[in-house]
CSV table of C-alpha atoms in Angstrom, one decimal:
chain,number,residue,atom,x,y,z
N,5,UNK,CA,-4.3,-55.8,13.8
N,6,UNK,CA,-7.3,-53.6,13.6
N,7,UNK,CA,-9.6,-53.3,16.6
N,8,UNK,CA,-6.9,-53.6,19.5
N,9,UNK,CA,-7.1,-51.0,22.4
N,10,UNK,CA,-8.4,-48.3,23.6
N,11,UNK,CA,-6.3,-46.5,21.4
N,12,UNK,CA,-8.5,-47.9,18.3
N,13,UNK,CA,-11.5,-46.9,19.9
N,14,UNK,CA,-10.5,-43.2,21.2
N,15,UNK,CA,-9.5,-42.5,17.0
N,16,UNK,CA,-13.0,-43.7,16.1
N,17,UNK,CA,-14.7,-41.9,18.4
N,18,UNK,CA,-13.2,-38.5,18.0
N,19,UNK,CA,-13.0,-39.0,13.7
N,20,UNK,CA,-16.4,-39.8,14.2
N,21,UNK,CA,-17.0,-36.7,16.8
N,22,UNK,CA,-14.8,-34.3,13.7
N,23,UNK,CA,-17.4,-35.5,11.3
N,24,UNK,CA,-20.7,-34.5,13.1
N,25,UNK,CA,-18.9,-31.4,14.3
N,26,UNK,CA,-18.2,-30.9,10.6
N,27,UNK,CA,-21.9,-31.4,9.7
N,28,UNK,CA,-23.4,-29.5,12.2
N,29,UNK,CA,-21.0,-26.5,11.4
N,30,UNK,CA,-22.7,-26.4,7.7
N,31,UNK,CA,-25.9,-27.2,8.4
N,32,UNK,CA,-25.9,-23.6,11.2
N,33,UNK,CA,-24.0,-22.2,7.9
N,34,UNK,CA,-21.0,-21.5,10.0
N,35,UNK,CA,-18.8,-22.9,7.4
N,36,UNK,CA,-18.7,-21.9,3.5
N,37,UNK,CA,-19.7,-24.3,1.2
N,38,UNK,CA,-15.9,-23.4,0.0
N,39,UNK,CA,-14.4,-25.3,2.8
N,40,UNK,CA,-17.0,-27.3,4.2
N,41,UNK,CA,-16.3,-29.8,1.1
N,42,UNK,CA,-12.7,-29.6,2.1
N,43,UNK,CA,-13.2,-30.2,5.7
N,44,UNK,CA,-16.1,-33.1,5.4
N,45,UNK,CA,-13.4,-35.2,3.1
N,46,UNK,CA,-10.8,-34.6,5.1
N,47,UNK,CA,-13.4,-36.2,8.1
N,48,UNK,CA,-13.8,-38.9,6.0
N,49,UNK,CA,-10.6,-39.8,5.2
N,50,UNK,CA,-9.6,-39.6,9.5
N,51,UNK,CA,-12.7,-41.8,9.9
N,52,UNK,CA,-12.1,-44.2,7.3
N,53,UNK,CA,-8.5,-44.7,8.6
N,54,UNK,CA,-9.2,-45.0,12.0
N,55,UNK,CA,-12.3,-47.4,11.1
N,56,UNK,CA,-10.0,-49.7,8.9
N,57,UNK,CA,-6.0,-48.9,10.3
N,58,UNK,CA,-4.9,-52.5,7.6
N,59,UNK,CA,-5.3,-48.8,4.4
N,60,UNK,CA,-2.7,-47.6,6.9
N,61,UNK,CA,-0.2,-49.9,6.8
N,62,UNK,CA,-0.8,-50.3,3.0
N,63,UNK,CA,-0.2,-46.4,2.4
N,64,UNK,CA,2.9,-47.0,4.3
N,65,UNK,CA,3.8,-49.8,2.1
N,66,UNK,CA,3.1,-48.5,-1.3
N,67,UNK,CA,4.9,-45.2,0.1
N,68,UNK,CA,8.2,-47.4,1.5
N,69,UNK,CA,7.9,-46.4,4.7
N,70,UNK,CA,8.3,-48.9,7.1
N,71,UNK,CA,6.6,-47.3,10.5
N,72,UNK,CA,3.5,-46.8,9.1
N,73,UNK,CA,2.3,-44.1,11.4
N,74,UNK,CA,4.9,-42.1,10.0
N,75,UNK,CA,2.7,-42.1,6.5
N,76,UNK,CA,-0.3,-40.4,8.5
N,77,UNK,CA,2.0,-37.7,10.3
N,78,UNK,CA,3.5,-37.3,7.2
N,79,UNK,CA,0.2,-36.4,5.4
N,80,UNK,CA,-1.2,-34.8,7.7
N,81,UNK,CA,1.8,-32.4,8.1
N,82,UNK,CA,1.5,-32.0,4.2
N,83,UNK,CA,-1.9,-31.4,4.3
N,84,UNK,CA,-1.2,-28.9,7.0
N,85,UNK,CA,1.1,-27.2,5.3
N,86,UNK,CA,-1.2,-26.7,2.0
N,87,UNK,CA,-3.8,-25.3,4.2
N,88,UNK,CA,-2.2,-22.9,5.8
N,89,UNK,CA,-0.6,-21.6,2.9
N,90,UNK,CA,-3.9,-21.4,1.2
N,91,UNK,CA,-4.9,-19.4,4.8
N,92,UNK,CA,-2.0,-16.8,4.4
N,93,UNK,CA,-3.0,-16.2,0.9
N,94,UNK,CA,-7.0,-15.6,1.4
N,95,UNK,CA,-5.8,-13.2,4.3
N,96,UNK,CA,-3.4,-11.1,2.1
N,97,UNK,CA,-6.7,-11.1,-0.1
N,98,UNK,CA,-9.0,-9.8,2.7
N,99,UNK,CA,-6.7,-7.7,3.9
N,100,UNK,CA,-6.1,-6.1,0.4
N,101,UNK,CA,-10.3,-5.8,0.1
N,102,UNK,CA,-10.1,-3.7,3.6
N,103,UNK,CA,-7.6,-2.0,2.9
N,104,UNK,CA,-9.8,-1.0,-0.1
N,105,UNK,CA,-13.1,-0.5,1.7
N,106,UNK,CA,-11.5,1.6,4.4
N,107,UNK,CA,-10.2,3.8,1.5
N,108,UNK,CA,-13.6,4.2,0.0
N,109,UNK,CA,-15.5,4.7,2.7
N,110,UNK,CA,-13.2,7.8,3.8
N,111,UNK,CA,-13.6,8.9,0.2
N,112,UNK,CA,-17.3,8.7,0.1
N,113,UNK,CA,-17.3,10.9,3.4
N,114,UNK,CA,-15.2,13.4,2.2
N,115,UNK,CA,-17.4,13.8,-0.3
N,116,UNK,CA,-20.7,13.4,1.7
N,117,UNK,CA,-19.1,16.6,3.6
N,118,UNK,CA,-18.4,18.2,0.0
N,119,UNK,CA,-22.8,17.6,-1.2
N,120,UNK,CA,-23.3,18.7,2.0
N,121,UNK,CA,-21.7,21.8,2.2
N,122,UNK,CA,-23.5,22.9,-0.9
N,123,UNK,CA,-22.8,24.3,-4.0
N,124,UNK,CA,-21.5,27.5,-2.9
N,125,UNK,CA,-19.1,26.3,-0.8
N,126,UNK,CA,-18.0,24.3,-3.2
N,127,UNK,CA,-17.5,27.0,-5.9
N,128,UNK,CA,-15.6,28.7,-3.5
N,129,UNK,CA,-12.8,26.0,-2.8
N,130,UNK,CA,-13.9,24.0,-6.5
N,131,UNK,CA,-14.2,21.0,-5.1
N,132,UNK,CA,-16.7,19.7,-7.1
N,133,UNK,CA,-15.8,17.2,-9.1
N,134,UNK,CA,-17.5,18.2,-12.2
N,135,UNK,CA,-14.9,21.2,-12.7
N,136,UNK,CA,-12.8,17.9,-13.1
N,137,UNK,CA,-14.5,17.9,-16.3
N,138,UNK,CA,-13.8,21.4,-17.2
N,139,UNK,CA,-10.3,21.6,-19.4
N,140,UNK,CA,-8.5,24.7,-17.6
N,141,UNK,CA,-9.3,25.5,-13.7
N,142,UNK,CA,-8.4,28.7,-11.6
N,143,UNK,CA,-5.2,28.1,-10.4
B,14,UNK,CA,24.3,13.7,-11.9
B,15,UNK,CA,24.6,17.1,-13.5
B,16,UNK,CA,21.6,17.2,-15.0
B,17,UNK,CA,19.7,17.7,-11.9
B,18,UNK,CA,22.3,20.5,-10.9
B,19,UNK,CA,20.6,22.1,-14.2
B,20,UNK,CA,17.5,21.5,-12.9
B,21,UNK,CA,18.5,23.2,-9.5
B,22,UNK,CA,20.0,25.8,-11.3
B,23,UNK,CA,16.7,26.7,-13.3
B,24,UNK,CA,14.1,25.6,-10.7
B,25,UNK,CA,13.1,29.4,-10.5
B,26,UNK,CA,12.5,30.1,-14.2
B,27,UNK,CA,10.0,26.9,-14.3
B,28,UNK,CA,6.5,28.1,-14.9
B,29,UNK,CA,3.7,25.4,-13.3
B,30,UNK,CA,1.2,25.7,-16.6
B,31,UNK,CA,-1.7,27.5,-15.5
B,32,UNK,CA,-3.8,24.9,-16.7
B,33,UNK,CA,-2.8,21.8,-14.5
B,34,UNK,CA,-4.3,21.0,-11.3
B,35,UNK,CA,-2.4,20.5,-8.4
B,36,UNK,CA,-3.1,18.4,-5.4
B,37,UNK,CA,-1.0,18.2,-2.3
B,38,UNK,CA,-1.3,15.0,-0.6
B,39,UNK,CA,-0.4,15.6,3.2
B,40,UNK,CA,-0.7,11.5,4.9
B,41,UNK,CA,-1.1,12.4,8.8
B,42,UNK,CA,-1.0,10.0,11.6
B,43,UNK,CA,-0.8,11.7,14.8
B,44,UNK,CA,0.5,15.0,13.7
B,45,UNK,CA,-2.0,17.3,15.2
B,46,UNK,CA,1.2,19.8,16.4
B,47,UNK,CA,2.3,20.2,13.0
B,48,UNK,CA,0.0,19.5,10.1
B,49,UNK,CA,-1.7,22.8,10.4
B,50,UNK,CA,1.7,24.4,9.9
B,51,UNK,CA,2.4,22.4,7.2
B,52,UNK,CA,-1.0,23.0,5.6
B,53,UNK,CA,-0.6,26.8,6.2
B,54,UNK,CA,3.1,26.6,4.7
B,55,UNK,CA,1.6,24.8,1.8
B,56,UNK,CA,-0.8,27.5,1.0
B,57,UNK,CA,1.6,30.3,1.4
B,58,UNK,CA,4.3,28.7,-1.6
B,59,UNK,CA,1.4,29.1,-3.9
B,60,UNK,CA,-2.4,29.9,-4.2
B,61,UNK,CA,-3.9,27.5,-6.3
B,62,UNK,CA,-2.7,24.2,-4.8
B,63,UNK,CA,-5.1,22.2,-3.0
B,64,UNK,CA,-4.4,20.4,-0.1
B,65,UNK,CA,-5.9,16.7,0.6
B,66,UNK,CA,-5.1,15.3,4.2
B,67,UNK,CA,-5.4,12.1,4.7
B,68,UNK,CA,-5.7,11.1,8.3
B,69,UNK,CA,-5.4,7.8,8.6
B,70,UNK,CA,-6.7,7.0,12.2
B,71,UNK,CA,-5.2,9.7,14.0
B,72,UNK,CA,-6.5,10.1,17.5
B,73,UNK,CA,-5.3,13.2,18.7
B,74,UNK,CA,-7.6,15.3,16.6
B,75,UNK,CA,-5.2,16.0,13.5
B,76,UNK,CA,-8.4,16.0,11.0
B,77,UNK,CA,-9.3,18.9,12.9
B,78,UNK,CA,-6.0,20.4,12.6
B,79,UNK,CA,-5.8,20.4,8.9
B,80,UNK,CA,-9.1,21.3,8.8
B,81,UNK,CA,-9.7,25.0,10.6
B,82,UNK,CA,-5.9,25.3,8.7
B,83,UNK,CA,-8.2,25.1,5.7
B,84,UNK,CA,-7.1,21.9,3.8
B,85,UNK,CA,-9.4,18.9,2.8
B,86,UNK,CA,-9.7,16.1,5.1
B,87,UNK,CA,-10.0,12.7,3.9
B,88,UNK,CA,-10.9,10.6,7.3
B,89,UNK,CA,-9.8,6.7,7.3
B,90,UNK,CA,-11.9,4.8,9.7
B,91,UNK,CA,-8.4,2.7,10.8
B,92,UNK,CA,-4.9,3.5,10.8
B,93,UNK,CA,-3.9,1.7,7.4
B,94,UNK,CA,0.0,2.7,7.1
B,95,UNK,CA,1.7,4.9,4.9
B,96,UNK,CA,0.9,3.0,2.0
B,97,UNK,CA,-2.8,2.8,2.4
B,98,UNK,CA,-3.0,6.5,3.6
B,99,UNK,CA,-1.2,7.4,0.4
B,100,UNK,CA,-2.9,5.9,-1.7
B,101,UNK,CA,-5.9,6.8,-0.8
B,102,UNK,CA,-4.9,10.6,-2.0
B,103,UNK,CA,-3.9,9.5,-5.1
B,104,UNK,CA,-7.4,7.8,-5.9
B,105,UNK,CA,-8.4,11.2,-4.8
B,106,UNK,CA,-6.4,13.0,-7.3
B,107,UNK,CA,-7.8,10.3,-9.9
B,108,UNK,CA,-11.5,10.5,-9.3
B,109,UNK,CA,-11.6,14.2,-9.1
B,110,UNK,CA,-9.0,14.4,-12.0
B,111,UNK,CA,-5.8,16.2,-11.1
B,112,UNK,CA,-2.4,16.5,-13.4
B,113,UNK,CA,-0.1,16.6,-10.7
B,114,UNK,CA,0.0,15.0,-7.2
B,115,UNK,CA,2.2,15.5,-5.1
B,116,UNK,CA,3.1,14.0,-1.4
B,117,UNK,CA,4.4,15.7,1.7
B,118,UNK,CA,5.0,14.7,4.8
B,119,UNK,CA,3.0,16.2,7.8
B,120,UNK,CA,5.5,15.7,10.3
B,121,UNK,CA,7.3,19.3,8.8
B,122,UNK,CA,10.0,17.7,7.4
B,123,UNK,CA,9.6,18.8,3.9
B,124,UNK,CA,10.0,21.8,3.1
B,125,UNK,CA,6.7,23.4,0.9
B,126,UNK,CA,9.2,26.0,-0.3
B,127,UNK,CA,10.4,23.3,-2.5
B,128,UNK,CA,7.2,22.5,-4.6
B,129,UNK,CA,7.5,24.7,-7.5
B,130,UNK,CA,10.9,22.7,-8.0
B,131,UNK,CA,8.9,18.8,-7.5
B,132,UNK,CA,5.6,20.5,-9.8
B,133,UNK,CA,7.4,22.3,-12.3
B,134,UNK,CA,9.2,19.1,-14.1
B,135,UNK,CA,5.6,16.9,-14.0
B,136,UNK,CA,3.8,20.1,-15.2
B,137,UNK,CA,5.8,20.6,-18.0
B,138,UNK,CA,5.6,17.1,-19.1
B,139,UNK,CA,9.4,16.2,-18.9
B,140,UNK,CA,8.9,13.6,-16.1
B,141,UNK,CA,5.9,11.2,-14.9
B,142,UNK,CA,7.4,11.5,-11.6
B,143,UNK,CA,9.7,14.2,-9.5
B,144,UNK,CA,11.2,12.3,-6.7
B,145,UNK,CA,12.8,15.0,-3.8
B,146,UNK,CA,16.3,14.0,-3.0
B,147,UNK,CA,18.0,15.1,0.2
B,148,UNK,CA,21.0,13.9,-0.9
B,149,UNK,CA,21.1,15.8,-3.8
B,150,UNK,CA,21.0,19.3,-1.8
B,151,UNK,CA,24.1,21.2,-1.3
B,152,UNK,CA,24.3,21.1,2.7
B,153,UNK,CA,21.7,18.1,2.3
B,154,UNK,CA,20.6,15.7,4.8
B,155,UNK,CA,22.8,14.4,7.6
B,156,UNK,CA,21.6,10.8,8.8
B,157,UNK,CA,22.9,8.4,11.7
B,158,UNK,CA,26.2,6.3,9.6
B,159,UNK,CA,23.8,3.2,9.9
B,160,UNK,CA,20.8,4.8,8.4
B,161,UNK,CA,23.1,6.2,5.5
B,162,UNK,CA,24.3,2.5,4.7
B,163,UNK,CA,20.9,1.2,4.7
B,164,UNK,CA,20.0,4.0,2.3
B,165,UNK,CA,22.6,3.6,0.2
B,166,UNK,CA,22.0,-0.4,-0.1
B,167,UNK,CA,18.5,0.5,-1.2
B,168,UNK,CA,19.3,2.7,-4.2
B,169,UNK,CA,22.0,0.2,-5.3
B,170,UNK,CA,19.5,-2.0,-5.4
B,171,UNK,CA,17.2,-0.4,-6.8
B,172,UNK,CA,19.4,2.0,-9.7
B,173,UNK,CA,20.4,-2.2,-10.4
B,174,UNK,CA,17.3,-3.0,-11.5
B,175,UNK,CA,16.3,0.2,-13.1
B,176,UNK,CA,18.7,1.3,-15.0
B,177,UNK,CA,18.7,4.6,-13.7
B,178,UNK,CA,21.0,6.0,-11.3
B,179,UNK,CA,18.7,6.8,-8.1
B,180,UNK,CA,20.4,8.6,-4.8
B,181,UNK,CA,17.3,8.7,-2.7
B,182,UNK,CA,14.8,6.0,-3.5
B,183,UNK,CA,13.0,6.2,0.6
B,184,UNK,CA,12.0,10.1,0.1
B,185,UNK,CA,8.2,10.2,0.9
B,186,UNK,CA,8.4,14.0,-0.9
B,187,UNK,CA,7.5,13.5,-4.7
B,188,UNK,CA,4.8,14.9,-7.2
B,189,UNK,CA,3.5,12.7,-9.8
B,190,UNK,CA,1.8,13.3,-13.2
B,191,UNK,CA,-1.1,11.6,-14.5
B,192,UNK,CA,0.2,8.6,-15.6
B,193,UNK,CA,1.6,7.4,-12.1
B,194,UNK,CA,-1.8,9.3,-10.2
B,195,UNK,CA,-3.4,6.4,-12.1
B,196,UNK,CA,-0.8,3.5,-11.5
B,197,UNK,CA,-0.3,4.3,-7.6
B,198,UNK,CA,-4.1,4.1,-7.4
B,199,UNK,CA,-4.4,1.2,-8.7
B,200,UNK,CA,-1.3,-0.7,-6.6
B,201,UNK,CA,0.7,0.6,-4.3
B,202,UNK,CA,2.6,-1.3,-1.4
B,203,UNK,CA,1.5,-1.5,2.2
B,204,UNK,CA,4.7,-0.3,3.9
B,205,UNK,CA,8.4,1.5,3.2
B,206,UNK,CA,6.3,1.9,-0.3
B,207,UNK,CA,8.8,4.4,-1.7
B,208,UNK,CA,11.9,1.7,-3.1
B,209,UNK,CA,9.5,-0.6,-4.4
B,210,UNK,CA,6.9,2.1,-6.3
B,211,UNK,CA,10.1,3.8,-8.0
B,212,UNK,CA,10.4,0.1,-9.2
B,213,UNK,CA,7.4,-0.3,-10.4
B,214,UNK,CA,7.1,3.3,-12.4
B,215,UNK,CA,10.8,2.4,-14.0
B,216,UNK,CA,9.6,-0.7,-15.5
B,217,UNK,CA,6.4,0.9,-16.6
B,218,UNK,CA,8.9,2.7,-18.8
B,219,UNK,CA,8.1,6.0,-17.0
B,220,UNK,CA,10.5,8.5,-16.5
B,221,UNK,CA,11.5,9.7,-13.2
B,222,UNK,CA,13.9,12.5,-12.1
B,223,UNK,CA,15.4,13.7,-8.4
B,224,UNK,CA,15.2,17.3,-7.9
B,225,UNK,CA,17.1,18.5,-4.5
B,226,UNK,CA,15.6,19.5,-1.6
B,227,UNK,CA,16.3,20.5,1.6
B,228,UNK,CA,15.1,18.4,4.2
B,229,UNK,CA,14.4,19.8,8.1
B,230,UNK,CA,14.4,17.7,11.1
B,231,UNK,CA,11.1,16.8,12.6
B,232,UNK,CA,9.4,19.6,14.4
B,233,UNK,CA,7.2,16.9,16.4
B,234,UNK,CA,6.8,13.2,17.1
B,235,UNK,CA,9.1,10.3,16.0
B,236,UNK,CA,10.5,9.0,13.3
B,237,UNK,CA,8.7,5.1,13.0
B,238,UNK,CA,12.1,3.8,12.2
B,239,UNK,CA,14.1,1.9,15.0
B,240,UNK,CA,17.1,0.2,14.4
B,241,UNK,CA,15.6,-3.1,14.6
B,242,UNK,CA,12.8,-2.2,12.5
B,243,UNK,CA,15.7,-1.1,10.0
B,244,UNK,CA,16.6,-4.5,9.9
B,245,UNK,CA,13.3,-5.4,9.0
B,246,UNK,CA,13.1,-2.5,6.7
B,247,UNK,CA,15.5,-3.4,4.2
B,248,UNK,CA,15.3,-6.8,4.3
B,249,UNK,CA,11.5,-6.0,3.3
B,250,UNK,CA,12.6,-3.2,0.8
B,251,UNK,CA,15.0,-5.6,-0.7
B,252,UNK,CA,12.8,-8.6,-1.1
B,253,UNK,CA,9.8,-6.3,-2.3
B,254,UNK,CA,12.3,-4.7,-5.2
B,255,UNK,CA,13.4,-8.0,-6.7
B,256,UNK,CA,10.1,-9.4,-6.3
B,257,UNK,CA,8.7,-6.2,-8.0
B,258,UNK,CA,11.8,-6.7,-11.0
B,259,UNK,CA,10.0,-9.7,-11.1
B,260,UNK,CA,6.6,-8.8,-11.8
B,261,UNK,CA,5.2,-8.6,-15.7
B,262,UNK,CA,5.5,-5.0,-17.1
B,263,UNK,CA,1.2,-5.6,-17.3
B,264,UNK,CA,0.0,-6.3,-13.9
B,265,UNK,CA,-3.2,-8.1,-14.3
B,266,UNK,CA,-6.6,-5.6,-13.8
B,267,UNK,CA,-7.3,-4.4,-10.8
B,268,UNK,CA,-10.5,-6.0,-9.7
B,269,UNK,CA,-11.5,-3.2,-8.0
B,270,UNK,CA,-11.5,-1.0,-10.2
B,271,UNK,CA,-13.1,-2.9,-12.7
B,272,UNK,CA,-16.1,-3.4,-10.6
B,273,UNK,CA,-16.5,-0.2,-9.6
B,274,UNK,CA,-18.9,2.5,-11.1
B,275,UNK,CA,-17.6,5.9,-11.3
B,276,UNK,CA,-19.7,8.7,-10.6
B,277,UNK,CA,-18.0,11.5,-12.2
B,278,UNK,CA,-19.5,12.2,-15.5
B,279,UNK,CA,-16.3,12.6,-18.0
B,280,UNK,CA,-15.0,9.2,-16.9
C-alpha cells in the first residue's frame, strides 16, 4: 500500500516542506501564537497522513466511505470551511476596531484644533467641553 | 396617523427649552457645493444650534466648506459610510454632552426650516427620537414607482416588528434625545443604517414619532442608490431588521467604551 509512487513521495515532501514553512513563519514571528498552534497541527496531521496513508484508509473505514481519499477531501473541505468562517468573523471584528479608531482619531483632532484655538475662541463658539458640565448653556 | 397632523398643526407653538443643547449633525462626503449652504441655512433657522460636520473622507475640500461657513468639522481619515460618519457625531454629542442631536443631510435635501418641528418633540421630552417623514407632508415627496415599493416594503417590515406604525423608516433627517445620543454611539450599523436603528430604539422601549417634512431634490451630486444597489438594499435592510428583532433587548457592553477613559470631568 504505503510507499508506492512518486505520488507518495511528492505528499511527503511538500507536508514536510508545510511544516518547516510553518516553523520558520513563528520563529520570524510572522504568525501569532493564535494560529501558529492551529496551523503546526494541522502540518502534522498532512505529514502524518502522507507518512503513513494505511490511518487513511482506516478513517475511510471507520467513516463508511469506501474511496478513501474521499475522507481527506472531505476534511479538508470541512476544515476549510471552519476556517474561513472563523476568517470572516475576525475581519467583521477588525473592521468594527477601525471603524472605531478612525472615529477617534477625527475626534481627538477636532478637539486638538479646539486646545489649540485657545480659550477665547472657545468661549466664543462654547466648545469647550467643560460647559458640558454646566446645567443651562446660552442658547 | 392623526396624531402627527396635531403635531403639524402645532409645530409653531413648540418652544425648544432654553436649557437643552442642540447639535446638528451634518455627514458630508463630497458635498463641497452644498454643505456650506446647508451650514449657513442651519444657522439662520436658529441661533443657538451648533453645527458638527463630519467629513468622512471627502476629497474635494468639503471640510473647508463647512468650515469658513462657520460649523465644526470633524475630519475622518477614510471614507467610513453613512453609518460610521454618523455615528461619529453622535459620540460627539455624547462626550461633549448634548440633549438633542439631530441629523441632516448635506446634500440640501432637508430642509433646516424644518428643525424646530424634529427639536421641539425630543426637547420637550415626549419622544426619544423625531424621525422626518416625507411622506407625511401634504404635497410630500414624489419618488420613482420602484423606489416607492421598496420603501413601502421596508416600513412594513419594520411597523411588523415594532409595533408601531412607521411610513418613512429610510429618512436620514431625525433629532434624537439623550437616551438614543447614547445608544447610536455605542452601535449603529454600517450601511442603509436608518430601518434597522428605528429597530433597535423600538425594542429598547423608546418612543419614536414622524413629524412631516418637506423634502427638496438634491441641489448637487447623486443619490448613492442605483437600482441594482436597491436590490441589494433591501435585501440588506430586510435581513438586518429581522436579525435586529432578533437581538436581546440588552446588547452585551460595548468593549470600547468600557476600555476607554473619558476626559471630560462630569462623566
Amino acid at each position: 500500500m504505503s510507499g508506492n509512487g512518486a505520488v507518495y513521495l511528492l505528499t511527503v515532501v511538500v507536508s514536510l516542506g508545510l511544516l518547516c514553512l510553518i516553523i520558520d513563519l513563528i520563529r520570524r514571528r510572522q504568525l501569532k501564537e493564535k494560529y501558529a498552534l492551529l496551523w503546526l497541527a494541522t502540518a502534522l496531521v498532512l505529514f502524518v497522513f502522507a507518512v503513513k496513508r494505511s490511518l487513511v484508509e482506516m478513517l475511510a473505514g471507520a467513516l463508511g466511505i469506501y474511496y478513501a481519499p474521499s475522507a481527506l477531501f472531505l476534511l479538508g473541505f470541512l476544515f476549510m470551511l471552519a476556517l474561513n468562517l472563523q476568517y470572516t468573523v475576525m475581519l467583521s471584528r477588525q473592521s468594527e476596531r477601525i471603524i472605531r479608531l478612525a472615529q477617534e482619531v477625527g475626534l481627538l483632532r477636532r478637539r486638538l484644533e479646539e486646545l489649540a484655538a485657545g480659550p477665547g475662541d472657545v468661549a466664543e463658539t462654547h466648545s469647550d467641553p467643560h460647559d458640558a458640565c454646566g446645567v443651562t448653556n446660552e442658547v | 396617523m392623526h396624531f402627527m397632523k396635531d403635531m403639524a398643526d402645532n409645530s409653531h407653538k413648540l418652544n425648544i427649552p432654553t436649557a437643552s443643547r442642540v447639535l446638528v449633525i451634518v455627514p458630508a462626503y463630497n458635498e463641497a457645493g452644498t454643505v456650506g449652504r446647508v451650514v449657513a441655512e442651519i444657522k439662520g433657522v436658529f441661533s443657538g444650534l451648533e453645527i458638527l460636520v463630519v467629513d468622512d473622507g471627502s476629497v474635494d475640500g468639503t471640510a473647508a466648506e463647512a468650515r469658513s461657513a462657520g460649523a465644526r468639522v470633524v475630519e475622518l481619515p477614510f471614507n467610513l459610510g453613512i453609518g460610521g460618519a454618523v455615528q461619529t457625531g453622535y459620540r460627539y454629542a455624547l462626550e461633549y454632552g448634548y440633549d438633542v442631536a439631530v441629523q441632516l443631510d448635506a446634500d440640501g435635501q432637508h430642509d433646516p426650516a424644518d428643525l424646530p418641528r424634529l427639536v421641539g418633540p425630543v426637547a420637550a421630552g415626549e419622544a426619544d427620537l423625531a424621525v422626518g417623514s416625507r411622506f407625511l407632508a401634504p404635497n410630500g415627496y414624489r419618488a420613482p414607482f420602484t423606489r416607492r415599493a421598496g420603501m413601502l416594503l421596508l416600513s412594513l417590515a419594520v411597523s411588523l416588528l415594532t409595533g408601531h406604525r412607521f411610513f418613512d423608516t429610510t429618512s436620514g433627517y431625525r433629532a434624537a434625545g439623550a437616551r438614543v445620543i447614547e445608544m447610536f454611539a455605542a452601535h449603529y450599523p454600517a450601511d442603509y443604517p436608518e430601518p434597522e436603528s428605528l429597530v433597535a430604539v423600538r425594542r429598547r422601549g423608546l418612543k419614536v414619532v414622524e413629524v412631516p417634512v418637506g423634502m427638496r431634490s438634491r441641489q448637487a451630486g447623486f443619490s448613492s442608490i442605483t437600482p441594482w444597489r436597491s436590490v441589494y438594499y433591501i435585501v440588506k435592510v430586510l435581513l438586518a431588521v429581522f436579525v435586529s428583532a432578533l437581538r436581546g433587548r440588552e446588547e452585551a457592553e460595548d468593549e470600547w467604551e468600557r476600555r476607554r477613559i473619558p476626559f471630560d470631568c462630569c462623566r
